[in-house]
Amino acid sequence: MHSGIIKQPKYDLKTLFTGKITHYLDQVTSTNEWADTEIKKSKVLEGTAFRAGDQTQGKGQRGRVWNSSPNMNLLVSYVLFPNFLPVDKQFGLIRMVSLAIKDVLDKYLIDKATIKWPNDIYVNDLKIAGVLIESGMKGSFLGSSIIGIGLNVNQRIFENAPNATSLMMEIGRGGDLDQLFSELSYHLENRYLMLRKDTEILNSEYYESMYRLNEKCAYLIDDQENEMINRGVNPIGQILLEDGYGRVNPYGLHQARMII
């Protein structure tokens, strides 16, 4: 795959390393796939970003497709090397990335953004951003991690995604993609450095930011719909759901899904 042009955003990056090297292509299949290809064929420095104007096969969680109109939204994958993080604590990456996106949106939406477990960002009951993290392992620790982020910015109509929203739809005006990339890079680096030092802060902020926390909602569990109450997440990232008898049980990503 073409390595892309080196593109510097119009706005100054206030980071040490995140986004300092940014590759850009008008169109790719997936920024995550592009980043993975570059990691395998050459040395990629930590914090390198891969941006695209359009993705023809954008990837979401659970094998879903991430749809985005060309040049309307922020589509980026960052390469990190969190080799300090044990595999059993890799949910820390999800926490820090989700909070970084929320940090960006809080400037524009004044604390309206919430985190729908595990890492979708919602405004009210609509999805404004999604994350796909793909990591390699080195023994019992993480190796390289590709942090794929899609943030809806200027798009007004989302075909086949009725629960989607964007900055344009929420506040009546869009945003400059370069500026938002600069802001996201800053907050992502800040949260990443926090992850290196103090995961408890990330844990508590993630908990406080959860979508429909302590509310009764419908969840699909083992292909059956159940009314459950979201009681947060445990240290390894399983959602804690309370059933009608007051029992709280943990569920993994492929065991439970909220029905909206």
mmCIF file of C-alpha atoms in Angstrom:
data_model
loop_
_atom_site.group_PDB
_atom_site.id
_atom_site.type_symbol
_atom_site.label_atom_id
_atom_site.label_comp_id
_atom_site.label_asym_id
_atom_site.label_seq_id
_atom_site.Cartn_x
_atom_site.Cartn_y
_atom_site.Cartn_z
ATOM 1 C CA MET A 1 0.000 0.000 0.000
ATOM 2 C CA HIS A 2 1.139 3.540 -0.712
ATOM 3 C CA SER A 3 2.757 5.061 2.366
ATOM 4 C CA GLY A 4 0.839 8.310 1.868
ATOM 5 C CA ILE A 5 1.967 11.898 1.946
ATOM 6 C CA ILE A 6 3.249 13.448 5.147
ATOM 7 C CA LYS A 7 0.620 15.976 6.135
ATOM 8 C CA GLN A 8 1.009 18.528 8.904
ATOM 9 C CA PRO A 9 -2.269 19.910 10.250
ATOM 10 C CA LYS A 10 -2.943 23.610 9.878
ATOM 11 C CA TYR A 11 -3.132 23.949 13.640
ATOM 12 C CA ASP A 12 -0.073 23.530 15.853
ATOM 13 C CA LEU A 13 0.150 20.199 17.615
ATOM 14 C CA LYS A 14 0.721 20.620 21.325
ATOM 15 C CA THR A 15 2.053 17.091 21.758
ATOM 16 C CA LEU A 16 5.352 15.400 22.435
ATOM 17 C CA PHE A 17 4.943 12.597 19.899
ATOM 18 C CA THR A 18 1.301 11.870 19.090
ATOM 19 C CA GLY A 19 0.450 12.928 15.550
ATOM 20 C CA LYS A 20 3.866 14.516 14.981
ATOM 21 C CA ILE A 21 4.214 12.176 12.022
ATOM 22 C CA THR A 22 0.942 11.984 10.131
ATOM 23 C CA HIS A 23 0.438 10.093 6.873
ATOM 24 C CA TYR A 24 -2.548 11.107 4.778
ATOM 25 C CA LEU A 25 -4.339 9.595 1.785
ATOM 26 C CA ASP A 26 -7.526 10.752 0.108
ATOM 27 C CA GLN A 27 -8.871 7.206 0.137
ATOM 28 C CA VAL A 28 -7.965 3.895 1.800
ATOM 29 C CA THR A 29 -9.769 0.663 2.545
ATOM 30 C CA SER A 30 -9.284 1.157 6.302
ATOM 31 C CA THR A 31 -6.897 3.344 8.290
ATOM 32 C CA ASN A 32 -6.345 0.439 10.701
ATOM 33 C CA GLU A 33 -5.375 -1.868 7.844
ATOM 34 C CA TRP A 34 -3.107 0.807 6.411
ATOM 35 C CA ALA A 35 -1.359 1.293 9.768
ATOM 36 C CA ASP A 36 -0.986 -2.477 10.210
ATOM 37 C CA THR A 37 0.613 -2.800 6.760
ATOM 38 C CA GLU A 38 3.113 -0.046 7.537
ATOM 39 C CA ILE A 39 4.032 -1.595 10.898
ATOM 40 C CA LYS A 40 4.782 -4.912 9.212
ATOM 41 C CA LYS A 41 6.947 -3.495 6.437
ATOM 42 C CA SER A 42 8.868 -0.707 8.187
ATOM 43 C CA LYS A 43 9.653 0.868 11.537
ATOM 44 C CA VAL A 44 6.795 3.080 12.679
ATOM 45 C CA LEU A 45 7.439 5.520 15.518
ATOM 46 C CA GLU A 46 5.072 5.673 18.464
ATOM 47 C CA GLY A 47 2.352 8.240 17.991
ATOM 48 C CA THR A 48 2.399 8.049 14.189
ATOM 49 C CA ALA A 49 -1.049 8.766 12.753
ATOM 50 C CA PHE A 50 -2.683 7.520 9.573
ATOM 51 C CA ARG A 51 -5.488 9.747 8.313
ATOM 52 C CA ALA A 52 -7.809 9.352 5.362
ATOM 53 C CA GLY A 53 -10.421 11.466 3.672
ATOM 54 C CA ASP A 54 -12.442 8.382 2.832
ATOM 55 C CA GLN A 55 -12.553 4.709 3.820
ATOM 56 C CA THR A 56 -14.040 2.164 1.452
ATOM 57 C CA GLN A 57 -14.052 -0.638 4.039
ATOM 58 C CA GLY A 58 -13.999 1.135 7.388
ATOM 59 C CA LYS A 59 -14.159 -1.286 10.301
ATOM 60 C CA GLY A 60 -16.171 -1.091 13.496
ATOM 61 C CA GLN A 61 -16.661 -3.298 16.527
ATOM 62 C CA ARG A 62 -18.085 -6.844 16.233
ATOM 63 C CA GLY A 63 -17.196 -6.977 12.535
ATOM 64 C CA ARG A 64 -19.445 -4.082 11.617
ATOM 65 C CA VAL A 65 -18.712 -1.552 8.862
ATOM 66 C CA TRP A 66 -17.980 2.080 9.722
ATOM 67 C CA ASN A 67 -19.722 4.239 7.120
ATOM 68 C CA SER A 68 -18.592 7.802 6.459
ATOM 69 C CA SER A 69 -19.105 10.223 3.586
ATOM 70 C CA PRO A 70 -15.824 11.309 1.921
ATOM 71 C CA ASN A 71 -13.986 14.232 3.533
ATOM 72 C CA MET A 72 -16.771 14.907 6.028
ATOM 73 C CA ASN A 73 -15.498 13.239 9.193
ATOM 74 C CA LEU A 74 -12.291 12.592 11.104
ATOM 75 C CA LEU A 75 -10.920 9.151 10.231
ATOM 76 C CA VAL A 76 -7.606 8.320 11.880
ATOM 77 C CA SER A 77 -5.571 5.475 13.327
ATOM 78 C CA TYR A 78 -2.737 6.027 15.799
ATOM 79 C CA VAL A 79 0.105 3.595 16.493
ATOM 80 C CA LEU A 80 1.080 3.147 20.136
ATOM 81 C CA PHE A 81 3.394 0.711 21.889
ATOM 82 C CA PRO A 82 1.881 0.147 25.359
ATOM 83 C CA ASN A 83 4.395 -2.565 26.322
ATOM 84 C CA PHE A 84 4.009 -1.523 29.965
ATOM 85 C CA LEU A 85 0.427 -2.814 29.972
ATOM 86 C CA PRO A 86 -0.275 -6.468 30.875
ATOM 87 C CA VAL A 87 -2.665 -8.249 28.530
ATOM 88 C CA ASP A 88 -5.210 -8.712 31.327
ATOM 89 C CA LYS A 89 -5.318 -4.918 31.780
ATOM 90 C CA GLN A 90 -5.700 -3.986 28.126
ATOM 91 C CA PHE A 91 -9.146 -2.515 28.789
ATOM 92 C CA GLY A 92 -7.136 0.434 30.094
ATOM 93 C CA LEU A 93 -6.546 1.368 26.443
ATOM 94 C CA ILE A 94 -10.279 1.453 25.796
ATOM 95 C CA ARG A 95 -10.794 3.633 28.847
ATOM 96 C CA MET A 96 -8.146 6.154 27.899
ATOM 97 C CA VAL A 97 -9.152 6.413 24.218
ATOM 98 C CA SER A 98 -12.849 6.797 25.043
ATOM 99 C CA LEU A 99 -12.081 9.529 27.564
ATOM 100 C CA ALA A 100 -9.787 11.324 25.090
ATOM 101 C CA ILE A 101 -12.618 11.526 22.550
ATOM 102 C CA LYS A 102 -14.980 12.730 25.253
ATOM 103 C CA ASP A 103 -12.415 15.387 26.214
ATOM 104 C CA VAL A 104 -12.538 16.719 22.649
ATOM 105 C CA LEU A 105 -16.330 16.698 22.459
ATOM 106 C CA ASP A 106 -16.812 18.320 25.859
ATOM 107 C CA LYS A 107 -15.398 21.548 24.393
ATOM 108 C CA TYR A 108 -18.231 21.663 21.868
ATOM 109 C CA LEU A 109 -21.063 19.790 23.565
ATOM 110 C CA ILE A 110 -20.567 20.819 27.213
ATOM 111 C CA ASP A 111 -20.529 17.431 28.929
ATOM 112 C CA LYS A 112 -23.262 15.909 26.770
ATOM 113 C CA ALA A 113 -21.028 13.088 25.468
ATOM 114 C CA THR A 114 -21.149 9.735 27.257
ATOM 115 C CA ILE A 115 -19.395 6.408 26.758
ATOM 116 C CA LYS A 116 -21.535 3.455 25.730
ATOM 117 C CA TRP A 117 -19.703 0.329 26.817
ATOM 118 C CA PRO A 118 -17.198 -0.560 25.682
ATOM 119 C CA ASN A 119 -16.060 2.392 23.546
ATOM 120 C CA ASP A 120 -18.789 4.049 21.502
ATOM 121 C CA ILE A 121 -19.320 7.730 22.204
ATOM 122 C CA TYR A 122 -22.929 8.848 22.402
ATOM 123 C CA VAL A 123 -24.708 12.179 22.556
ATOM 124 C CA ASN A 124 -28.109 11.598 24.114
ATOM 125 C CA ASP A 125 -29.135 8.356 22.366
ATOM 126 C CA LEU A 126 -27.126 8.825 19.165
ATOM 127 C CA LYS A 127 -23.634 7.640 18.232
ATOM 128 C CA ILE A 128 -21.113 10.339 17.344
ATOM 129 C CA ALA A 129 -17.836 8.382 17.489
ATOM 130 C CA GLY A 130 -16.507 4.850 17.526
ATOM 131 C CA VAL A 131 -13.233 3.131 18.319
ATOM 132 C CA LEU A 132 -11.562 -0.024 17.052
ATOM 133 C CA ILE A 133 -8.389 -1.098 18.866
ATOM 134 C CA GLU A 134 -6.269 -3.898 17.415
ATOM 135 C CA SER A 135 -3.283 -4.992 19.491
ATOM 136 C CA GLY A 136 -0.412 -7.415 19.196
ATOM 137 C CA MET A 137 1.045 -9.267 22.179
ATOM 138 C CA LYS A 138 4.575 -9.744 23.461
ATOM 139 C CA GLY A 139 4.357 -12.497 26.010
ATOM 140 C CA SER A 140 2.033 -11.382 28.797
ATOM 141 C CA PHE A 141 2.213 -7.703 27.741
ATOM 142 C CA LEU A 142 0.857 -5.713 24.837
ATOM 143 C CA GLY A 143 3.109 -4.963 21.885
ATOM 144 C CA SER A 144 1.864 -2.598 19.208
ATOM 145 C CA SER A 145 -1.658 -1.191 19.336
ATOM 146 C CA ILE A 146 -3.522 0.440 16.478
ATOM 147 C CA ILE A 147 -6.110 2.893 17.751
ATOM 148 C CA GLY A 148 -8.722 3.471 15.059
ATOM 149 C CA ILE A 149 -11.102 6.390 15.630
ATOM 150 C CA GLY A 150 -14.028 7.634 13.601
ATOM 151 C CA LEU A 151 -15.532 10.953 14.723
ATOM 152 C CA ASN A 152 -18.600 12.293 12.926
ATOM 153 C CA VAL A 153 -18.100 15.988 12.251
ATOM 154 C CA ASN A 154 -19.699 17.573 9.170
ATOM 155 C CA GLN A 155 -21.992 14.836 7.861
ATOM 156 C CA ARG A 156 -25.751 15.461 8.033
ATOM 157 C CA ILE A 157 -27.252 12.257 6.615
ATOM 158 C CA PHE A 158 -26.191 8.747 7.623
ATOM 159 C CA GLU A 159 -27.653 6.073 5.382
ATOM 160 C CA ASN A 160 -28.050 2.680 7.068
ATOM 161 C CA ALA A 161 -27.125 4.234 10.423
ATOM 162 C CA PRO A 162 -30.292 5.754 11.912
ATOM 163 C CA ASN A 163 -28.747 6.124 15.372
ATOM 164 C CA ALA A 164 -25.806 8.264 14.182
ATOM 165 C CA THR A 165 -25.214 11.958 14.803
ATOM 166 C CA SER A 166 -22.434 14.497 14.211
ATOM 167 C CA LEU A 167 -21.157 17.816 15.505
ATOM 168 C CA MET A 168 -22.983 19.504 12.628
ATOM 169 C CA MET A 169 -26.268 17.894 13.620
ATOM 170 C CA GLU A 170 -25.834 18.618 17.323
ATOM 171 C CA ILE A 171 -24.685 22.242 17.351
ATOM 172 C CA GLY A 172 -25.646 23.456 13.879
ATOM 173 C CA ARG A 173 -22.103 23.925 12.682
ATOM 174 C CA GLY A 174 -19.335 21.567 11.732
ATOM 175 C CA GLY A 175 -15.670 21.661 12.498
ATOM 176 C CA ASP A 176 -12.273 21.900 10.887
ATOM 177 C CA LEU A 177 -10.932 18.350 10.612
ATOM 178 C CA ASP A 178 -7.306 19.434 11.037
ATOM 179 C CA GLN A 179 -8.133 21.348 14.199
ATOM 180 C CA LEU A 180 -10.099 18.431 15.624
ATOM 181 C CA PHE A 181 -7.231 16.096 14.770
ATOM 182 C CA SER A 182 -4.854 18.391 16.677
ATOM 183 C CA GLU A 183 -7.181 18.446 19.683
ATOM 184 C CA LEU A 184 -7.691 14.683 19.593
ATOM 185 C CA SER A 185 -3.942 14.056 19.371
ATOM 186 C CA TYR A 186 -3.369 16.270 22.406
ATOM 187 C CA HIS A 187 -6.020 14.614 24.551
ATOM 188 C CA LEU A 188 -5.062 11.116 23.436
ATOM 189 C CA GLU A 189 -1.443 11.701 24.436
ATOM 190 C CA ASN A 190 -2.515 13.214 27.760
ATOM 191 C CA ARG A 191 -4.699 10.201 28.571
ATOM 192 C CA TYR A 192 -2.010 7.789 27.400
ATOM 193 C CA LEU A 193 0.534 9.355 29.748
ATOM 194 C CA MET A 194 -2.049 9.103 32.524
ATOM 195 C CA LEU A 195 -2.446 5.407 31.746
ATOM 196 C CA ARG A 196 1.268 4.967 32.297
ATOM 197 C CA LYS A 197 1.049 6.492 35.789
ATOM 198 C CA ASP A 198 -2.398 6.230 37.377
ATOM 199 C CA THR A 199 -5.135 3.985 36.053
ATOM 200 C CA GLU A 200 -7.442 4.719 38.996
ATOM 201 C CA ILE A 201 -8.243 8.193 37.670
ATOM 202 C CA LEU A 202 -9.113 6.734 34.278
ATOM 203 C CA ASN A 203 -11.226 4.028 35.907
ATOM 204 C CA SER A 204 -13.293 6.494 37.924
ATOM 205 C CA GLU A 205 -13.745 8.956 35.050
ATOM 206 C CA TYR A 206 -14.784 6.180 32.676
ATOM 207 C CA TYR A 207 -17.315 4.932 35.232
ATOM 208 C CA GLU A 208 -18.758 8.414 35.754
ATOM 209 C CA SER A 209 -19.026 8.930 31.980
ATOM 210 C CA MET A 210 -20.889 5.711 31.167
ATOM 211 C CA TYR A 211 -24.029 5.879 29.050
ATOM 212 C CA ARG A 212 -27.173 4.982 31.000
ATOM 213 C CA LEU A 213 -25.257 4.137 34.157
ATOM 214 C CA ASN A 214 -27.550 2.741 36.879
ATOM 215 C CA GLU A 215 -30.493 2.762 34.473
ATOM 216 C CA LYS A 216 -32.636 -0.203 33.502
ATOM 217 C CA CYS A 217 -32.216 -1.014 29.809
ATOM 218 C CA ALA A 218 -32.762 -3.902 27.432
ATOM 219 C CA TYR A 219 -29.716 -6.090 26.813
ATOM 220 C CA LEU A 220 -29.300 -8.988 24.432
ATOM 221 C CA ILE A 221 -27.643 -11.772 26.438
ATOM 222 C CA ASP A 222 -27.082 -15.189 24.882
ATOM 223 C CA ASP A 223 -29.555 -14.218 22.130
ATOM 224 C CA GLN A 224 -32.283 -13.401 24.654
ATOM 225 C CA GLU A 225 -33.563 -9.942 25.564
ATOM 226 C CA ASN A 226 -33.325 -9.064 29.251
ATOM 227 C CA GLU A 227 -34.086 -5.978 31.330
ATOM 228 C CA MET A 228 -30.871 -5.227 33.243
ATOM 229 C CA ILE A 229 -29.286 -2.346 35.156
ATOM 230 C CA ASN A 230 -25.791 -1.163 34.171
ATOM 231 C CA ARG A 231 -23.663 -1.104 37.336
ATOM 232 C CA GLY A 232 -20.349 -0.212 35.676
ATOM 233 C CA VAL A 233 -17.396 -2.347 34.621
ATOM 234 C CA ASN A 234 -14.897 -4.543 36.440
ATOM 235 C CA PRO A 235 -11.080 -4.146 36.176
ATOM 236 C CA ILE A 236 -10.853 -6.340 33.058
ATOM 237 C CA GLY A 237 -13.559 -4.423 31.242
ATOM 238 C CA GLN A 238 -16.581 -6.691 31.621
ATOM 239 C CA ILE A 239 -19.849 -4.839 32.054
ATOM 240 C CA LEU A 240 -21.613 -5.460 35.363
ATOM 241 C CA LEU A 241 -25.333 -6.008 34.898
ATOM 242 C CA GLU A 242 -27.904 -6.408 37.651
ATOM 243 C CA ASP A 243 -30.852 -8.688 36.950
ATOM 244 C CA GLY A 244 -34.365 -8.499 38.343
ATOM 245 C CA TYR A 245 -33.340 -10.410 41.460
ATOM 246 C CA GLY A 246 -30.606 -7.958 42.436
ATOM 247 C CA ARG A 247 -27.794 -10.238 41.283
ATOM 248 C CA VAL A 248 -24.859 -8.514 39.560
ATOM 249 C CA ASN A 249 -22.904 -10.540 37.009
ATOM 250 C CA PRO A 250 -20.054 -9.674 34.620
ATOM 251 C CA TYR A 251 -20.439 -9.981 30.839
ATOM 252 C CA GLY A 252 -17.795 -9.739 28.123
ATOM 253 C CA LEU A 253 -17.974 -7.977 24.783
ATOM 254 C CA HIS A 254 -19.418 -10.968 22.958
ATOM 255 C CA GLN A 255 -21.857 -11.897 25.727
ATOM 256 C CA ALA A 256 -23.950 -8.748 26.155
ATOM 257 C CA ARG A 257 -25.155 -5.936 23.926
ATOM 258 C CA MET A 258 -27.436 -3.039 24.791
ATOM 259 C CA ILE A 259 -30.532 -2.784 22.621
ATOM 260 C CA ILE A 260 -31.349 0.794 21.654
#
